[in-house]
Coordinates of C-alpha atoms and ligand atoms in Angstrom, one line a residue:
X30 CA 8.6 -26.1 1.5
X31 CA 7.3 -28.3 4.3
X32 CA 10.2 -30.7 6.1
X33 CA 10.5 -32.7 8.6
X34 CA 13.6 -32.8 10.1
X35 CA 14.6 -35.3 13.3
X36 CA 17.1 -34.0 15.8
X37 CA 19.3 -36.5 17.3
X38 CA 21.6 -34.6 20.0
X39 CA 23.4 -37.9 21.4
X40 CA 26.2 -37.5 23.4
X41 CA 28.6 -34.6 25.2
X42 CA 28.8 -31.8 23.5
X43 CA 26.2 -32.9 20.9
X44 CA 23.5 -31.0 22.7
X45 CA 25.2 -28.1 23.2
X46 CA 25.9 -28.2 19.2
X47 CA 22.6 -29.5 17.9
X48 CA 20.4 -27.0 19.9
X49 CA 22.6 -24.0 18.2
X50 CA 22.0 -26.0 14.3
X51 CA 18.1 -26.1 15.2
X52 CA 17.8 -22.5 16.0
X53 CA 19.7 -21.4 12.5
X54 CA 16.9 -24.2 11.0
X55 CA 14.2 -21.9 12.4
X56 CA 15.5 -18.6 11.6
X57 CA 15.9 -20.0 7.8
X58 CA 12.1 -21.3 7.6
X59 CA 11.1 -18.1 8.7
X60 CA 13.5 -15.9 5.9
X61 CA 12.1 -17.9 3.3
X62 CA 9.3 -19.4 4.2
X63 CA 9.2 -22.9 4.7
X64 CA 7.4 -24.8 7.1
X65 CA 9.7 -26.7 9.4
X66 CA 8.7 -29.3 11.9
X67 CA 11.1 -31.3 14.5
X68 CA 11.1 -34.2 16.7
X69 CA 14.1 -35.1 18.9
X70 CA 15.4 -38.9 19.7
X71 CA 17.8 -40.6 21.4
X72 CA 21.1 -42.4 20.4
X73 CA 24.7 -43.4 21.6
X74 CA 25.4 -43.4 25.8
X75 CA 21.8 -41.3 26.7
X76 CA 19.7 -43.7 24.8
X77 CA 21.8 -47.0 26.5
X78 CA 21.2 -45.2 30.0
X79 CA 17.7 -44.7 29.3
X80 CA 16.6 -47.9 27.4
X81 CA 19.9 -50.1 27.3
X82 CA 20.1 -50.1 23.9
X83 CA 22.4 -47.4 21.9
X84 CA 19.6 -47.2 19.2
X85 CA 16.2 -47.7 20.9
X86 CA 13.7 -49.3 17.9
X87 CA 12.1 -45.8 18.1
X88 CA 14.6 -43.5 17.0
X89 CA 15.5 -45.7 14.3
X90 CA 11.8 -45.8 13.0
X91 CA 11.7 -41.7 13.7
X92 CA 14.7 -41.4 11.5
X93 CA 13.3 -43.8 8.6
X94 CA 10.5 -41.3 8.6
X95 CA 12.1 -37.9 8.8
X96 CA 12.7 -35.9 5.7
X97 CA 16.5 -35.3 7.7
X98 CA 18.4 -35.5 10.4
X99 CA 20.7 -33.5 12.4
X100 CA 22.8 -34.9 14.3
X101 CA 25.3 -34.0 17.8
X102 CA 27.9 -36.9 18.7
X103 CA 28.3 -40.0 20.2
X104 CA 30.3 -41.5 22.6
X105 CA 31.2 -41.4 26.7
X106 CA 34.8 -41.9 28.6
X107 CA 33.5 -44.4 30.4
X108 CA 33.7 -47.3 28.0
X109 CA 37.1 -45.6 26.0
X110 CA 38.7 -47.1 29.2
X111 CA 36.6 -50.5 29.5
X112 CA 37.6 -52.5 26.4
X113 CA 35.5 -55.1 28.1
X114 CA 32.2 -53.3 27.7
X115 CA 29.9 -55.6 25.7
X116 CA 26.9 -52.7 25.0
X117 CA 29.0 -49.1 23.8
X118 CA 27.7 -45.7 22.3
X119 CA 29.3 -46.4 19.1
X120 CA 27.6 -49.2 18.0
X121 CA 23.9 -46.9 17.6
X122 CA 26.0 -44.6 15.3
X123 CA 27.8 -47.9 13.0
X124 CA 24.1 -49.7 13.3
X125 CA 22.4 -46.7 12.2
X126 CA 24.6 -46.0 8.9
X127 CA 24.2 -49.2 8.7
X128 CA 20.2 -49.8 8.9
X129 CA 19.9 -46.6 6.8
X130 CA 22.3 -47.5 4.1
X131 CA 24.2 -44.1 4.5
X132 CA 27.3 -45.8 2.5
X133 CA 28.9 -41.9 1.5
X134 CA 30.3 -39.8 4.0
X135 CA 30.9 -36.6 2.3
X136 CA 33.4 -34.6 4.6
X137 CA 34.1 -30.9 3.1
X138 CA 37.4 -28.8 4.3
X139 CA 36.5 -25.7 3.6
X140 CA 39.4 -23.5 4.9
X141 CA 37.5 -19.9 6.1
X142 CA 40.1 -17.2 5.2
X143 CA 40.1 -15.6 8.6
X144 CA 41.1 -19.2 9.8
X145 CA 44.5 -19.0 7.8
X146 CA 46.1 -18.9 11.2
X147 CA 44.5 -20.7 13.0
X148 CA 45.8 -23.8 11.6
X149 CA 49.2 -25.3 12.7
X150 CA 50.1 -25.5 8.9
X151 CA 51.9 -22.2 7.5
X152 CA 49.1 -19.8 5.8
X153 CA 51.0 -19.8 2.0
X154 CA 50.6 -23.7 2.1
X155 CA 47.2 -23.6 3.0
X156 CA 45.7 -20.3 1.2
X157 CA 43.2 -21.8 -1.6
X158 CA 42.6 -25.4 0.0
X159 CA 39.5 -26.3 -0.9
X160 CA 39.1 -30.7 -0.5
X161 CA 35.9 -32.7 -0.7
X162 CA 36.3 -36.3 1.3
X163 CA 34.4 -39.4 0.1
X164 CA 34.5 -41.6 2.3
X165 CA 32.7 -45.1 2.4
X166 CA 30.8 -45.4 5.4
X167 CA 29.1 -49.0 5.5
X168 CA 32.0 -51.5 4.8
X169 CA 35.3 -51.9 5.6
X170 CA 37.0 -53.3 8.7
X171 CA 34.2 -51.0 10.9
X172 CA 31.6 -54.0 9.7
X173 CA 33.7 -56.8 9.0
X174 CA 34.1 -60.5 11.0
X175 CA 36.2 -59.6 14.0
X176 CA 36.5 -62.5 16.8
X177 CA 39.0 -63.2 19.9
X178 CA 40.7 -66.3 19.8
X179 CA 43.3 -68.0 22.2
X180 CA 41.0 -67.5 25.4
X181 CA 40.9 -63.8 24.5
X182 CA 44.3 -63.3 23.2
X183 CA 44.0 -63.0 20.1
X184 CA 41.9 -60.5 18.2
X185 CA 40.9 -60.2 14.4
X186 CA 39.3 -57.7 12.7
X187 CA 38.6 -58.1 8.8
X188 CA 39.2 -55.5 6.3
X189 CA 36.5 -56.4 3.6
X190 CA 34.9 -55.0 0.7
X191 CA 32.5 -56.2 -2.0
X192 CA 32.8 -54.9 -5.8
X193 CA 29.3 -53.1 -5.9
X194 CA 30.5 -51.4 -2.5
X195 CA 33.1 -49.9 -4.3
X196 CA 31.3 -48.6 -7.2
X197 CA 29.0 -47.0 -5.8
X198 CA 31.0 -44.6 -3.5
X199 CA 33.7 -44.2 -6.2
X200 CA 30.4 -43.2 -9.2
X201 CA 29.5 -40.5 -6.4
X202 CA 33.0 -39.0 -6.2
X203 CA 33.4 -39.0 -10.1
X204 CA 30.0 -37.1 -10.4
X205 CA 31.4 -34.5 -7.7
X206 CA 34.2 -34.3 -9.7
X207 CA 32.8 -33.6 -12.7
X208 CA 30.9 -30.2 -10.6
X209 CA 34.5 -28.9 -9.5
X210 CA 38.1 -29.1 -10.8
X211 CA 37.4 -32.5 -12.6
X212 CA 40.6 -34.2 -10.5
X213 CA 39.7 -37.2 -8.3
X214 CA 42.6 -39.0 -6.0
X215 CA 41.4 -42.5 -4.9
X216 CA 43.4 -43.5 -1.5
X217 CA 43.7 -47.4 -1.1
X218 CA 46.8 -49.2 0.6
X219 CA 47.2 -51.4 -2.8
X220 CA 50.9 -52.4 -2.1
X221 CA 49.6 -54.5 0.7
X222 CA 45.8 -55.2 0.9
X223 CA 43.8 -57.2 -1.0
X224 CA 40.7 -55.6 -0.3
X225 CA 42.7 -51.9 -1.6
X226 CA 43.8 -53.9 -4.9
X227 CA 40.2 -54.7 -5.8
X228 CA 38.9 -51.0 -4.7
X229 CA 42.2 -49.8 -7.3
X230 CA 40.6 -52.0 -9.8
X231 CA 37.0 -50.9 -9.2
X232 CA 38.1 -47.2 -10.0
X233 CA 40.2 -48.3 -13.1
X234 CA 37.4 -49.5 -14.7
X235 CA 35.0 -46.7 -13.8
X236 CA 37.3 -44.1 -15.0
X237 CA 37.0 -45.0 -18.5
X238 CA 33.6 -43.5 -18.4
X239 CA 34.4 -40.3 -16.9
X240 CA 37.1 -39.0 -19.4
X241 CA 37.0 -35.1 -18.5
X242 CA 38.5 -36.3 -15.2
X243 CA 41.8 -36.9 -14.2
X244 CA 42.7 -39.7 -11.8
X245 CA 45.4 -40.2 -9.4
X246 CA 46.0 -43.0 -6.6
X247 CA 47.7 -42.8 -3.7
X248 CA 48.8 -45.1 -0.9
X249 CA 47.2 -43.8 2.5
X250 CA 50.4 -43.6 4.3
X251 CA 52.0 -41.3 1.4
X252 CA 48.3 -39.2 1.2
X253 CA 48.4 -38.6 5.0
X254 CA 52.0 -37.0 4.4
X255 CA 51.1 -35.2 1.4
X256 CA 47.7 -33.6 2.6
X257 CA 49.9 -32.0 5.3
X258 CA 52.9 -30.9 2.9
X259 CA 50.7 -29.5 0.2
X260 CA 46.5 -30.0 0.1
X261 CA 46.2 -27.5 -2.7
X262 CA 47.1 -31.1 -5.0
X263 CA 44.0 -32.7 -3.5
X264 CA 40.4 -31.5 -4.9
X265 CA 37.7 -34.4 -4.3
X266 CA 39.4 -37.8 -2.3
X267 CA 37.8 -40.8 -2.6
X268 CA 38.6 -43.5 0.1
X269 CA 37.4 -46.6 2.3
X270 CA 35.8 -46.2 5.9
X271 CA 38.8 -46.4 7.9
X272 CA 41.5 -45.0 5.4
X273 CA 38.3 -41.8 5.4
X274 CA 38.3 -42.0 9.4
X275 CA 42.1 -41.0 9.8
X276 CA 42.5 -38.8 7.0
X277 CA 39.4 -36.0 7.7
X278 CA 40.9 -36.1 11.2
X279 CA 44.5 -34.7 9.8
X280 CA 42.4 -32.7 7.2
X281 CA 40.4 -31.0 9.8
X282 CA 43.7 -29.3 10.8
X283 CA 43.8 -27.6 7.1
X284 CA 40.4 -25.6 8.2
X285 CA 41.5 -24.6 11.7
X286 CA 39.5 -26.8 14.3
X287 CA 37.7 -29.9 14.4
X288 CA 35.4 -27.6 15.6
X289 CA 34.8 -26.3 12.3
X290 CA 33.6 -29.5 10.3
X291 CA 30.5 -30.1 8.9
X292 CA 29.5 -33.5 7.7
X293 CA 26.4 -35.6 5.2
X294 CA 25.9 -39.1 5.2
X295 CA 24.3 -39.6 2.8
X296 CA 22.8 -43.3 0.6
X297 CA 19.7 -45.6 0.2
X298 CA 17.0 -43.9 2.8
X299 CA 17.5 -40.3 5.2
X300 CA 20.2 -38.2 5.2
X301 CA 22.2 -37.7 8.0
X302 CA 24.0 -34.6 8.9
X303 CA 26.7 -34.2 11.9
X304 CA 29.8 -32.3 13.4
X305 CA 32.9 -35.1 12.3
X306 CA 34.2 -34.0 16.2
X307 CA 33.0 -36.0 18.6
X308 CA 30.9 -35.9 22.6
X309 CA 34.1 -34.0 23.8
X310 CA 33.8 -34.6 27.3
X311 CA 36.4 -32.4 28.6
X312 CA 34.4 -29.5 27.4
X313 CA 31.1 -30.6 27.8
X314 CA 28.6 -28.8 30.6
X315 CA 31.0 -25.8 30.1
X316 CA 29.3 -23.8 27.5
X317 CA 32.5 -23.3 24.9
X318 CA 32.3 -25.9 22.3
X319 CA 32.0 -24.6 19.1
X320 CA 29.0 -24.9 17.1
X321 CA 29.9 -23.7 13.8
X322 CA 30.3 -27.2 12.5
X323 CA 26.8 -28.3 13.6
X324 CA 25.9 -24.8 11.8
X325 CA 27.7 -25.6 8.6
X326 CA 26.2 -29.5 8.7
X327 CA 22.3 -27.6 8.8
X328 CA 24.3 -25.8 5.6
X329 CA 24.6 -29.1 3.9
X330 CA 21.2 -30.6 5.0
X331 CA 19.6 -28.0 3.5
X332 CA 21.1 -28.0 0.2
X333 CA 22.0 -32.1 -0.1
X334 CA 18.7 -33.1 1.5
X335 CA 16.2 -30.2 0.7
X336 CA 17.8 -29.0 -2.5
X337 CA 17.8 -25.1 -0.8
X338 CA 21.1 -24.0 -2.4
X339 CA 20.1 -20.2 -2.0
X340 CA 18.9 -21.1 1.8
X341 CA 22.3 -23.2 2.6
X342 CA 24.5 -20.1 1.1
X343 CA 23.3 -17.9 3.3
X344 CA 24.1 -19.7 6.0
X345 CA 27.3 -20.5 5.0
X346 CA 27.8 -16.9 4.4
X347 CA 26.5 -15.6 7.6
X348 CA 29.2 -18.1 9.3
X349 CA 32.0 -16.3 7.4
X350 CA 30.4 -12.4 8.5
X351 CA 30.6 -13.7 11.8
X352 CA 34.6 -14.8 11.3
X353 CA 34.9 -11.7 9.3
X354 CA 33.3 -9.4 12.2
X355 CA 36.5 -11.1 14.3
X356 CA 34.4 -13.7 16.6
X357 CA 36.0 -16.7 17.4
X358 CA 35.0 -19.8 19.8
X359 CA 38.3 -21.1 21.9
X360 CA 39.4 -23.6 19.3
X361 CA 39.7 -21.1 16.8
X362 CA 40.9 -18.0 18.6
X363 CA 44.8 -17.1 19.2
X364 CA 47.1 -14.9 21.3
X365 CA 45.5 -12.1 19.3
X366 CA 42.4 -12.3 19.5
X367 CA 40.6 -9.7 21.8
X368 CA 39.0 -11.6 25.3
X369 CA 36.0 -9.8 24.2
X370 CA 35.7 -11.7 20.8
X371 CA 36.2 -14.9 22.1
X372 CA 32.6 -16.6 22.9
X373 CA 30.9 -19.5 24.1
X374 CA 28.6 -21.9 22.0
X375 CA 25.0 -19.7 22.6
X376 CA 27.3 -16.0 21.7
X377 CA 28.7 -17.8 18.8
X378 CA 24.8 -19.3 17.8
X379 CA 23.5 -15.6 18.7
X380 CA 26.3 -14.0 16.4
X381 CA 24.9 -16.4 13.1
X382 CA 21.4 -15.9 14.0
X383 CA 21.8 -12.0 14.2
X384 CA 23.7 -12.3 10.7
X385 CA 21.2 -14.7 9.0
X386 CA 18.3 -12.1 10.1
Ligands
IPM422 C1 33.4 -40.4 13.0 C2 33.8 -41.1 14.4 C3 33.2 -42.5 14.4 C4 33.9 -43.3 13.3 C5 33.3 -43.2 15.8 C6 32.7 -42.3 16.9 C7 32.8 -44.6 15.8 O1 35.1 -41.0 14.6 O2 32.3 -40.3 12.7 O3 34.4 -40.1 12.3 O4 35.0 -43.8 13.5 O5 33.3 -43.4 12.2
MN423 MN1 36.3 -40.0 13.1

């Protein structure tokens, strides 16, 4: 198979990541013979320092084109602390799901069995949790009128979404549903917003045409609780943009590290396939961050984008070897794991890569 796949590192960290995702790439074109080819372009607080815009004209075009693309992070400290800042890394990310149409975020928490304690949350609660996120990516109060008022102070931000919006997210989660334990949980703050009572609506009326599935709703505030007290309940979630944000956050603790989430965005033109952690500035420059979520996104790229279900299992599987064999980035490891097992982003990428061959 011949591919073209577009590597956009961004931010932080994302380098680090994305350099450790297109090496596993390679070493799976090579095992099974495809033909892979790559560009690289810029995005987020590298492409503003180098063009002034967080998504130069040419990456976007570069992406439109591409058969994929992976991608790092975005984001830099200097504007978290400057609410003033009229041009931020952020805005390449939101204009680019925007310009490519990737309305569904599909966020997997896959919980690795050596990772059992890893995780803040007691190992009998968390044994078997297996959750698929849905979350709408396009709408919501991320694109939605916001204004200042009042010489600046007052702020509004509009929580908006259109019926066909709804649909279409809600008809991908059904049909995921269908492929695994045939439960769906729509999450919606329907006691209070109107635009939730028209997305509660929107799934009422779809459900009617998936009968083999069971539906339950849940208001966001009781869902964030209950993920926590018992995420065995949840199988596939379906939610808005915001509502999706904050929960795969608190979800990522059920698979050990953010460290350790892979992520497709997926909708009208490329896919686009990233880490849900973000440019981690603390870390970045320091050689520790931990690229198995980059790893796990080239997982889903392969099979989501390219169809390669064989080609995405082995990666997958090669991750879990690597767990298995006792390696473990810093996020990941605990009091006992041996100083010797505990490696940096290239030992971790060298660990998958010597498993995958
Ligand atoms: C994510 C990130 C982004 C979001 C930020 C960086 C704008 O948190 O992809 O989850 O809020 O969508
Ligand atoms: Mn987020």
């Amino acid at each position: 198979m011949k591919k073209h796949i577009l590597v956009v590192p961004g931010d932080g960290i994302g380098a680090e990541v994305t350099a450790v995702g297109k090496q596993v790439l390679e070493v799976i074109a090579q095992k099974f013979g495809h033909e892979f080819t790559y560009d690289e372009a810029l995005i987020g607080h590298v492409a503003i320092e180098a063009t002034g815009s967080p998504l130069p004209e040419e990456t976007l075009t570069k992406m439109k084109s591409a058969d994929a693309v992976l991608f790092g992070a975005v984001g830099h400290p200097k504007y978290d602390n400057d609410p003033s800042a009229k041009v931020r890394p952020e805005q390449g990310l939101l204009q680019m799901r925007k310009e490519l149409g990737l309305y569904a975020n599909l966020r997997p928490i896959k919980l690795f069995d050596e990772l059992l304690e890893a995780s803040s949350i007691k190992p009998e609660i968390l044994r078997g949790a297996d959750i698929l996120f849905f979350r709408e990516l396009t709408g919501d109060v991320y694109f939605g009128k916001r204004e200042r008022l009042e010489e600046g102070n007052t702020a509004y931000d509009t929580m908006i979404y259109s019926k066909y919006e709804v649909e279409r997210i809600v008809r991908k989660a059904f049909e995921a549903a269908r492929t695994r334990s045939k439960r769906l949980c729509s999450v919606d703050k329907a006691n209070v917003l109107e635009s939730s009572r028209l997305w509660r609506e929107v799934v009422q009326a779809i459900a009617p045409e998936y009968p083999d599935v069971t539906v339950e709703h849940q208001f966001i505030d009781a869902a964030a609780m209950l993920l926590i007290k018992d995420p065995k309940r949840f199988d596939v979630v379906v939610t808005g943009n915001l509502f999706g944000d904050i929960l795969t956050d608190e979800a990522s603790q059920i698979a050990g590290s953010m460290g350790m989430l892979a992520s497709a965005s997926v909708g009208d033109s490329t896919g686009v396939y990233e880490p849900i952690h973000g440019s981690a500035h603390d870390i970045t420059g320091k050689g520790v961050a931990n690229p198995l979520a980059s790893v796990l996104s080239v997982a889903l790229l392969l099979e989501i984008s390219f169809g390669l279900k064989a080609e995405a299992e082995a990666v997958i599987s090669a991750v879990d070897a690597v767990l298995k064999g006792g390696y473990r980035t810093r996020d990941i490891a605990d009091a006992d794991t041996p100083a010797d097992k505990v490696l940096g982003t290239n030992q971790m990428g060298e660990q998958v890569l010597a498993q995958l061959a």
